[in-house]
CSV table of C-alpha atoms in Angstrom, one decimal:
chain,number,residue,atom,x,y,z
A,1,MET,CA,76.6,-91.3,-32.5
A,2,THR,CA,79.6,-93.5,-32.1
A,3,ALA,CA,80.3,-96.3,-29.7
A,4,SER,CA,82.9,-94.2,-27.9
A,5,ALA,CA,80.2,-91.7,-26.9
A,6,ILE,CA,78.8,-94.4,-24.7
A,7,LEU,CA,81.9,-96.3,-23.8
A,8,ILE,CA,84.0,-93.3,-22.6
A,9,PRO,CA,81.5,-92.1,-20.0
A,10,ALA,CA,80.8,-95.7,-18.9
A,11,ALA,CA,84.5,-96.2,-18.5
A,12,ILE,CA,85.0,-93.0,-16.6
A,13,LEU,CA,82.1,-93.8,-14.2
A,14,ALA,CA,83.4,-97.4,-13.7
A,15,GLY,CA,86.9,-96.0,-13.2
A,16,LEU,CA,85.6,-93.6,-10.6
A,17,GLY,CA,83.8,-96.4,-8.8
A,18,VAL,CA,86.9,-98.6,-8.8
A,19,PHE,CA,89.1,-95.7,-7.7
A,20,PHE,CA,86.8,-95.0,-4.7
A,21,GLY,CA,86.5,-98.7,-4.0
A,22,ILE,CA,90.2,-99.1,-3.8
A,23,LEU,CA,90.5,-96.0,-1.7
A,24,LEU,CA,87.9,-97.2,0.7
A,25,ALA,CA,89.6,-100.7,0.9
A,26,ILE,CA,92.9,-99.0,1.7
A,27,ALA,CA,91.2,-96.7,4.2
A,28,ALA,CA,89.6,-99.7,5.9
A,29,LYS,CA,93.0,-101.3,6.4
A,30,VAL,CA,94.7,-98.1,7.5
A,31,PHE,CA,92.0,-96.8,9.8
A,32,ALA,CA,91.1,-100.2,11.2
A,33,VAL,CA,90.1,-100.0,14.8
A,34,LYS,CA,90.9,-103.0,17.0
A,35,VAL,CA,87.8,-104.2,18.6
A,36,ASP,CA,88.1,-106.7,21.4
A,37,GLU,CA,86.7,-109.9,19.8
A,38,ARG,CA,84.9,-110.7,23.1
A,39,VAL,CA,82.6,-107.6,22.7
A,40,PRO,CA,80.4,-109.0,19.9
A,41,LYS,CA,80.4,-112.4,21.6
A,42,VAL,CA,79.2,-110.9,24.9
A,43,ARG,CA,76.7,-108.8,22.9
A,44,GLU,CA,75.3,-112.0,21.4
A,45,CYS,CA,74.6,-113.5,24.8
A,46,LEU,CA,72.6,-110.4,26.0
A,47,PRO,CA,68.9,-110.4,25.4
A,48,GLY,CA,68.9,-107.4,23.0
A,49,ALA,CA,65.9,-105.7,24.5
A,50,ASN,CA,67.9,-102.5,25.1
A,51,CYS,CA,65.8,-101.9,28.2
A,52,GLY,CA,68.5,-100.0,30.0
A,53,GLY,CA,67.8,-101.8,33.3
A,54,CYS,CA,71.6,-102.4,33.8
A,55,GLY,CA,72.2,-98.6,33.8
A,56,TYR,CA,73.9,-98.5,30.4
A,57,SER,CA,72.3,-97.0,27.3
A,58,GLY,CA,71.7,-100.4,25.7
A,59,CYS,CA,73.0,-104.0,25.2
A,60,ASP,CA,75.9,-102.8,23.0
A,61,ALA,CA,77.1,-100.4,25.7
A,62,LEU,CA,76.8,-103.0,28.4
A,63,ALA,CA,78.8,-105.6,26.3
A,64,ALA,CA,81.6,-103.0,25.9
A,65,ALA,CA,81.5,-102.2,29.6
A,66,ILE,CA,81.6,-105.9,30.6
A,67,VAL,CA,84.7,-106.5,28.4
A,68,LYS,CA,86.4,-103.4,29.8
A,69,GLY,CA,85.7,-104.7,33.3
A,70,GLU,CA,83.6,-101.7,34.3
A,71,ALA,CA,80.5,-103.9,34.7
A,72,PRO,CA,80.1,-107.3,36.4
A,73,CYS,CA,79.2,-110.3,34.2
A,74,SER,CA,75.9,-110.5,36.0
A,75,ALA,CA,75.0,-106.9,35.2
A,76,CYS,CA,72.1,-107.9,33.0
A,77,THR,CA,69.1,-108.3,35.2
A,78,VAL,CA,66.9,-109.5,32.4
A,79,GLY,CA,69.1,-112.4,31.2
A,80,GLY,CA,69.5,-113.6,34.8
A,81,ASN,CA,71.8,-116.5,35.8
A,82,ALA,CA,71.8,-118.2,32.4
A,83,VAL,CA,73.2,-115.1,30.6
A,84,ALA,CA,75.6,-114.3,33.4
A,85,LYS,CA,77.0,-117.8,33.2
A,86,GLN,CA,77.5,-117.6,29.4
A,87,ILE,CA,79.2,-114.2,29.7
A,88,GLY,CA,81.3,-115.6,32.5
A,89,ASP,CA,82.5,-118.4,30.2
A,90,ILE,CA,83.5,-115.9,27.6
A,91,MET,CA,85.3,-113.6,30.1
A,92,GLY,CA,86.8,-116.6,31.9
A,93,VAL,CA,85.4,-115.8,35.3
A,94,ALA,CA,83.2,-117.7,37.7
A,95,VAL,CA,79.9,-115.9,38.3
A,96,ALA,CA,78.1,-116.0,41.6
A,97,LYS,CA,74.5,-117.0,41.4
A,98,LYS,CA,72.3,-114.0,41.4
A,99,GLN,CA,68.8,-113.9,42.7
A,100,ARG,CA,66.1,-113.3,40.2
A,101,MET,CA,63.9,-110.3,41.0
A,102,ARG,CA,60.6,-109.0,40.0
A,103,ALA,CA,59.0,-105.6,40.2
A,104,GLN,CA,56.2,-105.0,42.6
A,105,VAL,CA,54.0,-101.9,42.9
A,106,MET,CA,53.8,-101.2,46.6
A,107,CYS,CA,50.4,-99.5,46.7
A,108,SER,CA,46.9,-100.8,47.2
A,109,GLY,CA,45.2,-97.5,46.9
A,110,GLY,CA,44.0,-96.6,43.3
A,111,ASP,CA,40.3,-96.2,43.3
A,112,LEU,CA,40.3,-96.7,47.1
A,113,ALA,CA,42.5,-93.7,47.6
A,114,ILE,CA,40.7,-90.4,48.2
A,115,LYS,CA,41.3,-87.8,45.6
A,116,LYS,CA,42.0,-84.1,46.4
A,117,TYR,CA,41.3,-82.8,42.9
A,118,ILE,CA,40.3,-83.9,39.4
A,119,TYR,CA,43.3,-84.2,37.2
A,120,GLU,CA,42.7,-83.5,33.5
A,121,GLY,CA,46.2,-82.9,32.2
A,122,ALA,CA,48.6,-85.0,30.1
A,123,PRO,CA,48.1,-88.7,30.8
A,124,ASP,CA,51.4,-89.2,32.4
A,125,CYS,CA,52.4,-89.7,36.1
A,126,ILE,CA,55.4,-87.4,35.9
A,127,ALA,CA,53.3,-84.6,34.7
A,128,ALA,CA,50.6,-85.3,37.3
A,129,ALA,CA,53.2,-85.6,40.1
A,130,LYS,CA,54.3,-82.0,39.4
A,131,LEU,CA,50.8,-80.8,40.3
A,132,GLY,CA,50.8,-81.0,44.0
A,133,GLY,CA,52.2,-84.6,43.9
A,134,GLY,CA,49.3,-86.1,42.0
A,135,ASP,CA,45.6,-86.2,42.5
A,136,LYS,CA,45.6,-88.5,45.5
A,137,LEU,CA,45.4,-87.2,49.1
A,138,CYS,CA,48.0,-89.7,50.0
A,139,PRO,CA,51.4,-88.3,49.1
A,140,TYR,CA,52.9,-91.8,48.7
A,141,GLY,CA,50.2,-93.5,46.5
A,142,CYS,CA,50.3,-94.8,42.9
A,143,ILE,CA,49.0,-92.0,40.5
A,144,GLY,CA,47.8,-94.7,38.1
A,145,LEU,CA,48.4,-93.0,34.8
A,146,GLY,CA,50.7,-95.7,33.6
A,147,THR,CA,54.1,-94.1,33.1
A,148,CYS,CA,55.6,-97.4,34.3
A,149,ALA,CA,53.4,-99.4,31.9
A,150,ALA,CA,54.6,-97.2,29.0
A,151,THR,CA,58.2,-97.7,30.1
A,152,CYS,CA,58.1,-101.5,30.6
A,153,PRO,CA,59.9,-103.0,27.6
A,154,PHE,CA,58.1,-106.4,28.2
A,155,GLY,CA,54.5,-105.1,28.5
A,156,ALA,CA,54.2,-106.6,31.9
A,157,ILE,CA,52.4,-103.7,33.6
A,158,SER,CA,48.8,-102.7,33.3
A,159,ILE,CA,46.6,-100.4,35.3
A,160,VAL,CA,44.0,-102.3,37.3
A,161,ASN,CA,41.5,-100.5,39.5
A,162,GLY,CA,43.6,-97.3,39.4
A,163,VAL,CA,46.8,-99.0,40.5
A,164,ALA,CA,49.7,-100.3,38.4
A,165,ALA,CA,49.8,-104.1,38.5
A,166,VAL,CA,52.8,-106.2,37.4
A,167,ASP,CA,52.2,-109.5,35.6
A,168,TYR,CA,55.1,-111.4,37.2
A,169,ARG,CA,55.0,-114.0,34.4
A,170,LYS,CA,56.2,-111.3,32.0
A,171,CYS,CA,58.4,-109.3,34.4
A,172,GLU,CA,62.1,-109.8,33.9
A,173,GLY,CA,63.1,-107.6,36.8
A,174,CYS,CA,65.0,-105.1,34.7
A,175,GLY,CA,64.0,-102.3,37.0
A,176,ALA,CA,63.1,-99.8,34.2
A,177,CYS,CA,59.8,-99.1,35.9
A,178,VAL,CA,61.5,-98.6,39.3
A,179,ALA,CA,63.5,-95.7,37.7
A,180,ALA,CA,60.5,-94.3,35.8
A,181,CYS,CA,58.0,-94.1,38.7
A,182,PRO,CA,57.9,-90.5,40.0
A,183,LYS,CA,56.5,-91.7,43.4
A,184,LYS,CA,59.3,-94.3,43.8
A,185,ILE,CA,56.8,-96.9,44.9
A,186,ILE,CA,57.9,-99.8,42.7
A,187,LYS,CA,60.4,-102.1,44.3
A,188,LEU,CA,62.3,-105.1,43.1
A,189,ILE,CA,61.6,-108.1,45.4
A,190,PRO,CA,62.9,-111.7,45.1
A,191,PHE,CA,61.0,-113.5,42.4
A,192,GLU,CA,60.0,-116.5,44.6
A,193,SER,CA,58.8,-114.4,47.5
A,194,ALA,CA,55.0,-114.6,47.8
A,195,HIS,CA,54.3,-111.7,50.1
A,196,TRP,CA,54.6,-108.0,50.1
A,197,VAL,CA,53.2,-105.0,51.8
A,198,GLY,CA,51.1,-103.0,49.4
A,199,CYS,CA,51.6,-99.6,50.9
A,200,MET,CA,54.4,-97.0,51.1
A,201,SER,CA,52.6,-94.5,53.4
A,202,LYS,CA,54.7,-93.3,56.3
A,203,ASP,CA,51.9,-91.1,57.6
A,204,LYS,CA,50.3,-91.7,61.0
A,205,GLY,CA,47.5,-94.1,61.2
A,206,ALA,CA,44.9,-91.4,61.7
A,207,SER,CA,45.8,-89.5,58.6
A,208,VAL,CA,46.2,-92.7,56.5
A,209,VAL,CA,42.6,-93.6,57.3
A,210,LYS,CA,41.5,-90.2,56.0
A,211,GLU,CA,43.6,-90.4,52.8
A,212,CYS,CA,42.9,-94.0,51.7
A,213,ARG,CA,40.7,-96.9,52.3
A,214,ALA,CA,43.6,-99.3,51.9
A,215,GLY,CA,46.7,-97.9,53.7
A,216,CYS,CA,49.1,-99.2,56.3
A,217,ILE,CA,48.2,-97.7,59.7
A,218,GLY,CA,51.2,-99.1,61.5
A,219,CYS,CA,49.1,-101.1,64.0
A,220,LYS,CA,52.0,-103.7,64.3
A,221,GLN,CA,49.6,-106.7,64.3
A,222,CYS,CA,51.6,-108.2,61.5
A,223,GLU,CA,54.8,-107.7,63.4
A,224,ARG,CA,53.4,-109.5,66.4
A,225,VAL,CA,51.9,-112.4,64.4
A,226,CYS,CA,55.1,-113.1,62.4
A,227,GLU,CA,56.9,-116.1,63.9
A,228,ALA,CA,60.0,-115.6,61.7
A,229,GLY,CA,60.5,-112.1,62.9
A,230,ALA,CA,60.6,-110.9,59.3
A,231,ILE,CA,58.2,-108.0,59.6
A,232,THR,CA,59.1,-104.7,61.3
A,233,VAL,CA,57.0,-101.6,61.5
A,234,THR,CA,59.1,-98.4,61.3
A,235,ASP,CA,57.7,-94.9,60.8
A,236,GLY,CA,54.2,-96.3,60.7
A,237,LEU,CA,54.9,-98.7,57.8
A,238,ALA,CA,55.3,-102.4,57.8
A,239,SER,CA,58.1,-103.9,55.8
A,240,ILE,CA,59.1,-107.5,55.1
A,241,ASP,CA,62.7,-108.7,55.4
A,242,TYR,CA,62.9,-111.2,52.6
A,243,ALA,CA,65.9,-112.9,54.0
A,244,LYS,CA,63.8,-114.0,57.0
A,245,CYS,CA,60.3,-114.4,55.5
A,246,VAL,CA,59.1,-118.0,55.3
A,247,ASP,CA,56.0,-117.3,53.3
A,248,CYS,CA,53.7,-118.6,56.0
A,249,GLY,CA,51.0,-116.1,55.1
A,250,LYS,CA,49.9,-115.4,58.7
A,251,CYS,CA,50.4,-111.6,58.3
A,252,VAL,CA,48.0,-111.6,55.2
A,253,GLU,CA,45.2,-113.0,57.4
A,254,LYS,CA,45.9,-110.7,60.3
A,255,CYS,CA,46.2,-107.4,58.5
A,256,PRO,CA,43.1,-105.4,59.3
A,257,ARG,CA,43.6,-103.1,56.3
A,258,HIS,CA,44.2,-106.1,53.8
A,259,ILE,CA,47.3,-104.5,52.4
A,260,ILE,CA,49.7,-107.4,52.9
A,261,TRP,CA,49.4,-109.3,49.7
A,262,SER,CA,50.2,-112.8,48.7
A,263,ALA,CA,50.8,-114.1,45.2
A,264,LYS,CA,48.1,-116.7,45.9
A,265,ARG,CA,45.6,-114.0,46.7
A,266,GLN,CA,46.6,-112.2,43.5
A,267,GLU,CA,46.3,-115.4,41.5
A,268,GLY,CA,42.8,-115.9,42.9
A,269,GLY,CA,41.8,-112.5,41.6
A,270,GLY,CA,42.9,-113.5,38.1
A,271,LEU,CA,46.5,-112.4,38.6
A,272,VAL,CA,45.6,-108.8,39.0
A,273,ILE,CA,45.3,-106.9,42.2
A,274,THR,CA,41.7,-107.0,43.3
A,275,HIS,CA,40.4,-105.0,46.3
A,276,THR,CA,37.9,-107.5,47.6
A,277,GLY,CA,37.8,-107.6,51.4
A,278,VAL,CA,38.6,-103.9,51.9
A,279,LYS,CA,35.7,-102.3,53.6
B,1,MET,CA,83.5,-63.9,-4.9
B,2,SER,CA,83.7,-61.2,-2.2
B,3,PHE,CA,83.1,-61.8,1.5
B,4,GLY,CA,79.9,-59.8,1.3
B,5,GLN,CA,78.6,-62.1,-1.5
B,6,VAL,CA,79.5,-65.2,0.5
B,7,LEU,CA,77.6,-63.8,3.5
B,8,LEU,CA,74.6,-63.0,1.3
B,9,LEU,CA,74.7,-66.5,-0.2
B,10,MET,CA,74.7,-68.1,3.2
B,11,PHE,CA,71.9,-65.9,4.6
B,12,THR,CA,69.8,-66.8,1.6
B,13,ALA,CA,70.5,-70.5,1.9
B,14,ILE,CA,69.7,-70.6,5.6
B,15,LEU,CA,66.5,-68.6,5.8
B,16,VAL,CA,65.1,-67.4,2.5
B,17,GLU,CA,65.7,-70.7,0.6
B,18,ASN,CA,65.7,-73.0,3.5
B,19,PHE,CA,66.2,-76.6,2.2
B,20,ILE,CA,63.3,-78.1,4.1
B,21,PHE,CA,60.8,-75.3,4.3
B,22,SER,CA,61.1,-73.8,0.9
B,23,LYS,CA,62.6,-76.5,-1.3
B,24,PHE,CA,61.3,-79.6,0.5
B,25,TYR,CA,64.6,-81.5,0.3
B,26,GLY,CA,65.6,-83.9,3.1
B,27,CYS,CA,62.0,-84.3,4.4
B,28,CYS,CA,62.7,-88.0,5.3
B,29,PRO,CA,65.3,-87.3,8.0
B,30,PHE,CA,63.4,-84.1,8.9
B,31,LEU,CA,60.3,-86.2,9.9
B,32,GLY,CA,62.2,-89.3,11.0
B,33,VAL,CA,64.6,-88.0,13.5
B,34,SER,CA,62.9,-84.9,14.9
B,35,ASP,CA,61.4,-86.7,17.9
B,36,LYS,CA,63.9,-85.2,20.4
B,37,PRO,CA,65.9,-82.0,20.2
B,38,ASP,CA,69.2,-83.8,21.0
B,39,THR,CA,68.9,-86.5,18.3
B,40,ALA,CA,67.7,-83.7,15.9
B,41,LEU,CA,70.9,-81.8,16.7
B,42,GLY,CA,73.0,-84.9,16.1
B,43,MET,CA,71.4,-85.4,12.7
B,44,GLY,CA,71.9,-81.7,11.9
B,45,LEU,CA,75.6,-81.9,12.9
B,46,ALA,CA,76.2,-85.0,10.7
B,47,VAL,CA,74.5,-83.4,7.8
B,48,THR,CA,76.5,-80.2,8.2
B,49,PHE,CA,79.7,-82.2,8.3
B,50,VAL,CA,78.9,-84.2,5.2
B,51,MET,CA,77.4,-81.4,3.2
B,52,THR,CA,80.3,-79.0,3.7
B,53,LEU,CA,82.8,-81.7,2.7
B,54,SER,CA,80.8,-83.0,-0.2
B,55,GLY,CA,80.4,-79.5,-1.5
B,56,ALA,CA,84.2,-79.2,-1.8
B,57,VAL,CA,84.8,-82.7,-3.2
B,58,THR,CA,81.9,-82.6,-5.8
B,59,TRP,CA,83.1,-79.2,-7.0
B,60,ALA,CA,86.6,-80.6,-7.6
B,61,VAL,CA,85.2,-83.7,-9.3
B,62,TYR,CA,83.0,-81.6,-11.6
B,63,HIS,CA,85.6,-79.0,-12.5
B,64,PHE,CA,88.7,-81.2,-12.8
B,65,LEU,CA,87.2,-84.4,-14.2
B,66,LEU,CA,83.7,-84.0,-15.7
B,67,ALA,CA,84.0,-80.5,-17.3
B,68,PRO,CA,87.3,-81.1,-19.2
B,69,LEU,CA,85.8,-84.3,-20.7
B,70,HIS,CA,82.5,-82.6,-21.5
B,71,LEU,CA,80.6,-85.2,-19.4
B,72,GLU,CA,78.6,-82.6,-17.5
B,73,TYR,CA,75.4,-84.7,-17.9
B,74,LEU,CA,77.0,-87.4,-15.7
B,75,LYS,CA,77.1,-85.2,-12.7
B,76,THR,CA,74.1,-86.6,-10.9
B,77,VAL,CA,75.3,-90.2,-11.0
B,78,ALA,CA,78.9,-89.2,-10.4
B,79,PHE,CA,77.9,-87.1,-7.3
B,80,ILE,CA,75.9,-90.0,-5.8
B,81,LEU,CA,79.0,-92.2,-6.1
B,82,VAL,CA,81.3,-89.5,-4.7
B,83,ILE,CA,79.0,-88.7,-1.7
B,84,ALA,CA,78.5,-92.3,-0.8
B,85,ALA,CA,82.2,-93.0,-0.9
B,86,LEU,CA,82.9,-89.9,1.0
B,87,VAL,CA,80.5,-90.7,3.8
B,88,GLN,CA,82.1,-94.2,4.1
B,89,PHE,CA,85.5,-92.7,4.2
B,90,ILE,CA,84.6,-90.0,6.8
B,91,GLU,CA,83.0,-92.7,9.0
B,92,MET,CA,86.2,-94.8,9.0
B,93,PHE,CA,88.4,-91.7,9.6
B,94,LEU,CA,86.3,-90.5,12.5
B,95,LYS,CA,86.1,-94.0,14.1
B,96,ARG,CA,89.9,-94.1,14.1
B,97,PHE,CA,90.9,-90.6,15.0
B,98,ILE,CA,87.9,-88.8,16.6
B,99,PRO,CA,85.9,-91.5,18.3
B,100,ALA,CA,84.1,-89.0,20.4
B,101,LEU,CA,82.6,-87.3,17.4
B,102,TYR,CA,82.0,-90.7,15.8
B,103,SER,CA,79.9,-91.8,18.7
B,104,ALA,CA,78.1,-88.5,18.9
B,105,LEU,CA,77.0,-88.7,15.3
B,106,GLY,CA,76.4,-92.4,15.7
B,107,ILE,CA,73.8,-93.9,13.3
B,108,TYR,CA,73.1,-90.6,11.6
B,109,LEU,CA,76.3,-90.5,9.6
B,110,PRO,CA,75.7,-93.6,7.4
B,111,LEU,CA,72.0,-92.7,7.3
B,112,ILE,CA,72.7,-89.5,5.2
B,113,THR,CA,74.7,-91.3,2.6
B,114,THR,CA,71.7,-91.1,0.3
B,115,ASN,CA,70.1,-88.0,1.6
B,116,CYS,CA,68.7,-86.0,-1.3
B,117,ALA,CA,69.5,-82.7,0.5
B,118,VAL,CA,73.2,-83.5,0.4
B,119,LEU,CA,73.0,-84.4,-3.3
B,120,SER,CA,70.9,-81.3,-4.2
B,121,ALA,CA,73.3,-79.0,-2.3
B,122,ALA,CA,76.1,-80.3,-4.6
B,123,LEU,CA,74.1,-80.1,-7.7
B,124,LEU,CA,72.7,-76.6,-7.0
B,125,ALA,CA,76.2,-75.3,-6.4
B,126,ILE,CA,77.2,-76.5,-9.9
B,127,GLN,CA,74.0,-75.3,-11.5
B,128,ASN,CA,74.5,-71.8,-10.1
B,129,ASP,CA,78.1,-71.7,-11.3
B,130,LEU,CA,79.5,-71.0,-7.9
B,131,PRO,CA,83.3,-70.8,-7.4
B,132,PHE,CA,85.0,-73.2,-4.9
B,133,VAL,CA,84.5,-70.9,-1.9
B,134,GLY,CA,80.9,-70.4,-2.8
B,135,ALA,CA,80.2,-74.1,-3.2
B,136,VAL,CA,81.6,-74.9,0.2
B,137,ALA,CA,79.8,-72.0,1.8
B,138,PHE,CA,76.6,-72.9,0.1
B,139,GLY,CA,76.8,-76.5,1.3
B,140,PHE,CA,77.7,-75.4,4.9
B,141,ALA,CA,74.9,-72.8,5.0
B,142,SER,CA,72.3,-75.1,3.5
B,143,ALA,CA,73.1,-77.7,6.2
B,144,LEU,CA,72.8,-75.0,8.9
B,145,GLY,CA,69.4,-74.2,7.5
B,146,PHE,CA,68.5,-77.9,7.7
B,147,THR,CA,69.8,-78.1,11.3
B,148,LEU,CA,67.8,-75.0,12.2
B,149,ALA,CA,64.7,-76.4,10.7
B,150,ILE,CA,65.0,-79.9,12.3
B,151,VAL,CA,65.9,-78.6,15.8
B,152,VAL,CA,63.0,-76.0,15.8
B,153,PHE,CA,60.7,-78.7,14.6
B,154,ALA,CA,61.9,-81.1,17.4
B,155,GLY,CA,60.9,-78.4,19.9
B,156,VAL,CA,57.4,-78.2,18.3
B,157,ARG,CA,57.0,-82.0,18.4
B,158,GLY,CA,57.9,-82.0,22.0
B,159,ARG,CA,54.9,-79.8,22.6
B,160,LEU,CA,52.7,-81.9,20.3
B,161,GLU,CA,53.4,-85.0,22.4
B,162,PHE,CA,51.5,-83.5,25.3
B,163,SER,CA,48.7,-81.8,23.3
B,164,ASP,CA,45.3,-83.3,22.8
B,165,PRO,CA,44.3,-83.2,19.1
B,166,PRO,CA,41.2,-84.9,17.7
B,167,ARG,CA,41.7,-88.6,17.4
B,168,ALA,CA,42.0,-88.6,13.6
B,169,PHE,CA,44.9,-86.1,13.8
B,170,ARG,CA,46.9,-87.9,16.5
B,171,GLY,CA,50.4,-89.0,15.7
B,172,PHE,CA,51.7,-88.4,12.2
B,173,PRO,CA,48.9,-86.3,10.7
B,174,ILE,CA,49.3,-83.5,13.2
B,175,THR,CA,53.0,-83.7,12.8
B,176,LEU,CA,52.7,-83.1,9.1
B,177,ILE,CA,50.2,-80.3,9.7
B,178,ALA,CA,52.7,-78.7,12.1
B,179,ALA,CA,55.5,-79.0,9.6
B,180,GLY,CA,53.2,-77.3,7.0
B,181,LEU,CA,52.5,-74.4,9.4
B,182,LEU,CA,56.2,-74.0,10.1
B,183,ALA,CA,56.9,-74.0,6.3
B,184,MET,CA,54.3,-71.2,6.0
B,185,ALA,CA,56.1,-69.2,8.7
B,186,PHE,CA,59.4,-69.6,6.8
B,187,ALA,CA,57.6,-68.5,3.6
B,188,GLY,CA,57.6,-65.0,5.2
B,189,PHE,CA,61.4,-64.9,4.5
B,190,ALA,CA,60.6,-65.3,0.7
B,191,GLY,CA,59.7,-61.6,0.7
B,192,VAL,CA,63.3,-60.8,1.6
B,193,ARG,CA,65.1,-60.3,-1.7
B,194,LEU,CA,68.7,-59.3,-1.3
């Protein structure tokens, strides 16, 4: 065996490597695609959770859309005002301050809601909703199988007493759960607002009483007691106008069904929705 | 190589000697990206693309460079180099000229640089002394077999997600068992000798 028996194959292989290396280097120059330098900069500002709350497939897609001008600088709900301002600086536009939002499950039913059948299928709200709209008599109520909890990229949702409860300290207001809920009972409300109506039922009072021990019967007592005129009852369901609400809490005391919630009451129950007080 | 022979070769590569179910090549992407049918199809497309091209390029490298110099034993190392460079090149080319295909293949294109299925398709074509047309057809058909396997399995996994196996089997174990059952089903084709 001579030295050339080793050297020649080694040289050929090395030559092949160098040849391909040069080819790739040339190709990289020839085929270079101009990427707007602002895209990676914007991408760096974004949180990178890829939650999809903005409506784009992920943070990369949103960064590209912002630079293209298809999305506003404040499109990222998770990043909030801080991120919107950073992106605004890169893009050279002033960004209007955006209100921070949090998700709230508008249902107080859960174990208090009457069931119409026993569900034993896949543990998933979307699957359960296909079977006669879920196992609750109330067609509006939370199914409580936790599709929102599985969707939440921040682990802010858990199922407590059969209802999904959002831990607002973890909630970033991305809205992923709002889109995931088959019953459409999760709403984004202003982060600071302390009160919400924990029911979505538009049924008449008499049928609500049959369906659930914690449903809005549309008695209008909250509407009358509200001095700010923030509560209106339409289609047998109370709703709060957050632009007018002053967080006085009088509706919470007045509601005979105890379905108007306040953050204070939620804190008192260890931050999770408790159903104390409902007869 | 006649047209009939090429067809026979392709049929054998897709069903009888399916890369995944009878040779167990490319099991990593097979298990890794078969969660959803559309990502599985994306992976299958990327593999088809690379395998067909690498079949052609490695054949040329072997017959015009290695064989004349009597360096046949270098083919494994040389092919790895060729395939890796080829994938890089294809990626740049697609990004520049066919961005739609580039974003459709996405992350899967660079992932298959070191896929053993791609390498083995090139090596087997040389081992079986296939002519150029045969080597390209073999690469293409093997990749089609891979795509078939991964898409079918993605469908199976979709059903597994909503099944209720015993606790010990949940997740990966039941996936492996399902893959084994599917391989047994494909073993039925082994009886077809053409």
